[in-house]
């Protein structure tokens, strides 16, 4: 379970995300579940940054879109991110996906969630 978030950072890990979802469903302790979701959020952000950096010119919508939707879902639940992960995602995403409608929509949602008054950022 500890090694799964690192595996999720690599593109094309749909089976790993299915395992992560299963783990999320069985965790009963709210603190453990929150901690687990924070790890998943970080892995999701790092995975997107890696994808954007590796395919700078062309968007791989079939891989990126599900991960962006997962990012939005996790942000709505966790509502806090590691500042370094957030900075890296925003910078890399805007650099390489500034025309991608899904990226921009999720970025807008993230900004609304993360920069409300009581946010940690």
C-alpha positions as protocol buffer text, in pm:
chain_id: "A"
residue {
  index: 1
  type: UNK
  ca { x: 0 y: 0 z: 0 }
}
residue {
  index: 2
  type: UNK
  ca { x: 290 y: 235 z: 72 }
}
residue {
  index: 3
  type: UNK
  ca { x: 443 y: 185 z: -274 }
}
residue {
  index: 4
  type: UNK
  ca { x: 121 y: 234 z: -468 }
}
residue {
  index: 5
  type: UNK
  ca { x: 123 y: 618 z: -478 }
}
residue {
  index: 6
  type: UNK
  ca { x: 467 y: 612 z: -645 }
}
residue {
  index: 7
  type: UNK
  ca { x: 336 y: 368 z: -906 }
}
residue {
  index: 8
  type: UNK
  ca { x: 38 y: 594 z: -971 }
}
residue {
  index: 9
  type: UNK
  ca { x: 267 y: 876 z: -1080 }
}
residue {
  index: 10
  type: UNK
  ca { x: 351 y: 688 z: -1399 }
}
residue {
  index: 11
  type: UNK
  ca { x: 115 y: 720 z: -1696 }
}
residue {
  index: 12
  type: UNK
  ca { x: -105 y: 432 z: -1802 }
}
residue {
  index: 13
  type: UNK
  ca { x: -167 y: 284 z: -1458 }
}
residue {
  index: 14
  type: UNK
  ca { x: -543 y: 231 z: -1477 }
}
residue {
  index: 15
  type: UNK
  ca { x: -515 y: -96 z: -1281 }
}
residue {
  index: 16
  type: UNK
  ca { x: -318 y: 77 z: -1007 }
}
residue {
  index: 17
  type: UNK
  ca { x: -584 y: 347 z: -979 }
}
residue {
  index: 18
  type: UNK
  ca { x: -849 y: 74 z: -954 }
}
residue {
  index: 19
  type: UNK
  ca { x: -654 y: -74 z: -660 }
}
residue {
  index: 20
  type: UNK
  ca { x: -623 y: 273 z: -503 }
}
residue {
  index: 21
  type: UNK
  ca { x: -1000 y: 319 z: -535 }
}
residue {
  index: 22
  type: UNK
  ca { x: -1060 y: -18 z: -370 }
}
residue {
  index: 23
  type: UNK
  ca { x: -830 y: 77 z: -81 }
}
residue {
  index: 24
  type: UNK
  ca { x: -1016 y: 406 z: -42 }
}
residue {
  index: 25
  type: UNK
  ca { x: -1346 y: 220 z: -13 }
}
residue {
  index: 26
  type: UNK
  ca { x: -1227 y: -14 z: 264 }
}
residue {
  index: 27
  type: UNK
  ca { x: -1045 y: 238 z: 485 }
}
residue {
  index: 28
  type: UNK
  ca { x: -1273 y: 302 z: 780 }
}
residue {
  index: 29
  type: UNK
  ca { x: -1065 y: 533 z: 998 }
}
residue {
  index: 30
  type: UNK
  ca { x: -1133 y: 892 z: 881 }
}
residue {
  index: 31
  type: UNK
  ca { x: -775 y: 1002 z: 955 }
}
residue {
  index: 32
  type: UNK
  ca { x: -626 y: 713 z: 756 }
}
residue {
  index: 33
  type: UNK
  ca { x: -867 y: 780 z: 469 }
}
residue {
  index: 34
  type: UNK
  ca { x: -777 y: 1150 z: 461 }
}
residue {
  index: 35
  type: UNK
  ca { x: -405 y: 1069 z: 470 }
}
residue {
  index: 36
  type: UNK
  ca { x: -451 y: 814 z: 191 }
}
residue {
  index: 37
  type: UNK
  ca { x: -642 y: 1062 z: -23 }
}
residue {
  index: 38
  type: UNK
  ca { x: -369 y: 1323 z: 27 }
}
residue {
  index: 39
  type: UNK
  ca { x: -115 y: 1070 z: -104 }
}
residue {
  index: 40
  type: UNK
  ca { x: -340 y: 996 z: -402 }
}
residue {
  index: 41
  type: UNK
  ca { x: -381 y: 1367 z: -472 }
}
residue {
  index: 42
  type: UNK
  ca { x: -6 y: 1417 z: -468 }
}
residue {
  index: 43
  type: UNK
  ca { x: 47 y: 1115 z: -696 }
}
residue {
  index: 44
  type: UNK
  ca { x: -219 y: 1244 z: -934 }
}
residue {
  index: 45
  type: UNK
  ca { x: -57 y: 1587 z: -956 }
}
residue {
  index: 46
  type: UNK
  ca { x: 291 y: 1443 z: -1003 }
}
residue {
  index: 47
  type: UNK
  ca { x: 158 y: 1207 z: -1270 }
}
residue {
  index: 48
  type: UNK
  ca { x: 5 y: 1494 z: -1464 }
}
residue {
  index: 49
  type: UNK
  ca { x: 326 y: 1697 z: -1441 }
}
residue {
  index: 50
  type: UNK
  ca { x: 523 y: 1398 z: -1572 }
}
residue {
  index: 51
  type: UNK
  ca { x: 277 y: 1353 z: -1860 }
}
residue {
  index: 52
  type: UNK
  ca { x: 284 y: 1720 z: -1953 }
}
residue {
  index: 53
  type: UNK
  ca { x: 663 y: 1728 z: -1944 }
}
residue {
  index: 54
  type: UNK
  ca { x: 706 y: 1413 z: -2151 }
}
residue {
  index: 55
  type: UNK
  ca { x: 454 y: 1500 z: -2423 }
}
residue {
  index: 56
  type: UNK
  ca { x: 500 y: 1873 z: -2442 }
}
residue {
  index: 57
  type: UNK
  ca { x: 345 y: 1938 z: -2781 }
}
residue {
  index: 58
  type: UNK
  ca { x: 68 y: 1682 z: -2800 }
}
residue {
  index: 59
  type: UNK
  ca { x: -202 y: 1618 z: -2548 }
}
residue {
  index: 60
  type: UNK
  ca { x: -291 y: 1256 z: -2474 }
}
residue {
  index: 61
  type: UNK
  ca { x: -656 y: 1320 z: -2393 }
}
residue {
  index: 62
  type: UNK
  ca { x: -743 y: 953 z: -2341 }
}
residue {
  index: 63
  type: UNK
  ca { x: -490 y: 935 z: -2056 }
}
residue {
  index: 64
  type: UNK
  ca { x: -490 y: 1293 z: -1926 }
}
residue {
  index: 65
  type: UNK
  ca { x: -866 y: 1353 z: -1906 }
}
residue {
  index: 66
  type: UNK
  ca { x: -943 y: 1072 z: -1656 }
}
residue {
  index: 67
  type: UNK
  ca { x: -651 y: 1185 z: -1440 }
}
residue {
  index: 68
  type: UNK
  ca { x: -769 y: 1547 z: -1450 }
}
residue {
  index: 69
  type: UNK
  ca { x: -1119 y: 1439 z: -1346 }
}
residue {
  index: 70
  type: UNK
  ca { x: -970 y: 1232 z: -1065 }
}
residue {
  index: 71
  type: UNK
  ca { x: -766 y: 1536 z: -958 }
}
residue {
  index: 72
  type: UNK
  ca { x: -1081 y: 1746 z: -943 }
}
residue {
  index: 73
  type: UNK
  ca { x: -1259 y: 1479 z: -738 }
}
residue {
  index: 74
  type: UNK
  ca { x: -969 y: 1447 z: -493 }
}
residue {
  index: 75
  type: UNK
  ca { x: -934 y: 1825 z: -458 }
}
residue {
  index: 76
  type: UNK
  ca { x: -1301 y: 1853 z: -364 }
}
residue {
  index: 77
  type: UNK
  ca { x: -1256 y: 1593 z: -90 }
}
residue {
  index: 78
  type: UNK
  ca { x: -909 y: 1679 z: 43 }
}
residue {
  index: 79
  type: UNK
  ca { x: -916 y: 2058 z: -12 }
}
residue {
  index: 80
  type: UNK
  ca { x: -544 y: 2096 z: 61 }
}
residue {
  index: 81
  type: UNK
  ca { x: -232 y: 2022 z: -139 }
}
residue {
  index: 82
  type: UNK
  ca { x: 140 y: 2023 z: -100 }
}
residue {
  index: 83
  type: UNK
  ca { x: 249 y: 2371 z: -216 }
}
residue {
  index: 84
  type: UNK
  ca { x: 534 y: 2228 z: -425 }
}
residue {
  index: 85
  type: UNK
  ca { x: 301 y: 1984 z: -604 }
}
residue {
  index: 86
  type: UNK
  ca { x: 51 y: 2264 z: -670 }
}
residue {
  index: 87
  type: UNK
  ca { x: 315 y: 2503 z: -802 }
}
residue {
  index: 88
  type: UNK
  ca { x: 463 y: 2238 z: -1027 }
}
residue {
  index: 89
  type: UNK
  ca { x: 125 y: 2136 z: -1168 }
}
residue {
  index: 90
  type: UNK
  ca { x: 7 y: 2492 z: -1229 }
}
residue {
  index: 91
  type: UNK
  ca { x: 336 y: 2598 z: -1391 }
}
residue {
  index: 92
  type: UNK
  ca { x: 382 y: 2290 z: -1609 }
}
residue {
  index: 93
  type: UNK
  ca { x: 15 y: 2266 z: -1699 }
}
residue {
  index: 94
  type: UNK
  ca { x: -9 y: 2629 z: -1804 }
}
residue {
  index: 95
  type: UNK
  ca { x: 313 y: 2598 z: -2000 }
}
residue {
  index: 96
  type: UNK
  ca { x: 209 y: 2293 z: -2203 }
}
residue {
  index: 97
  type: UNK
  ca { x: -173 y: 2271 z: -2180 }
}
residue {
  index: 98
  type: UNK
  ca { x: -289 y: 2633 z: -2180 }
}
residue {
  index: 99
  type: UNK
  ca { x: -531 y: 2551 z: -2464 }
}
residue {
  index: 100
  type: UNK
  ca { x: -671 y: 2232 z: -2309 }
}
residue {
  index: 101
  type: UNK
  ca { x: -1029 y: 2299 z: -2199 }
}
residue {
  index: 102
  type: UNK
  ca { x: -1038 y: 2019 z: -1941 }
}
residue {
  index: 103
  type: UNK
  ca { x: -710 y: 2129 z: -1782 }
}
residue {
  index: 104
  type: UNK
  ca { x: -827 y: 2490 z: -1761 }
}
residue {
  index: 105
  type: UNK
  ca { x: -1162 y: 2391 z: -1609 }
}
residue {
  index: 106
  type: UNK
  ca { x: -997 y: 2175 z: -1342 }
}
residue {
  index: 107
  type: UNK
  ca { x: -738 y: 2448 z: -1276 }
}
residue {
  index: 108
  type: UNK
  ca { x: -1021 y: 2695 z: -1219 }
}
residue {
  index: 109
  type: UNK
  ca { x: -1194 y: 2456 z: -976 }
}
residue {
  index: 110
  type: UNK
  ca { x: -863 y: 2404 z: -795 }
}
residue {
  index: 111
  type: UNK
  ca { x: -803 y: 2777 z: -763 }
}
residue {
  index: 112
  type: UNK
  ca { x: -1153 y: 2828 z: -623 }
}
residue {
  index: 113
  type: UNK
  ca { x: -1103 y: 2551 z: -366 }
}
residue {
  index: 114
  type: UNK
  ca { x: -745 y: 2622 z: -267 }
}
residue {
  index: 115
  type: UNK
  ca { x: -756 y: 2998 z: -242 }
}
residue {
  index: 116
  type: UNK
  ca { x: -1064 y: 3046 z: -31 }
}
residue {
  index: 117
  type: UNK
  ca { x: -993 y: 3234 z: 291 }
}
residue {
  index: 118
  type: UNK
  ca { x: -937 y: 2938 z: 523 }
}
residue {
  index: 119
  type: UNK
  ca { x: -714 y: 2748 z: 279 }
}
residue {
  index: 120
  type: UNK
  ca { x: -365 y: 2633 z: 368 }
}
residue {
  index: 121
  type: UNK
  ca { x: -208 y: 2794 z: 59 }
}
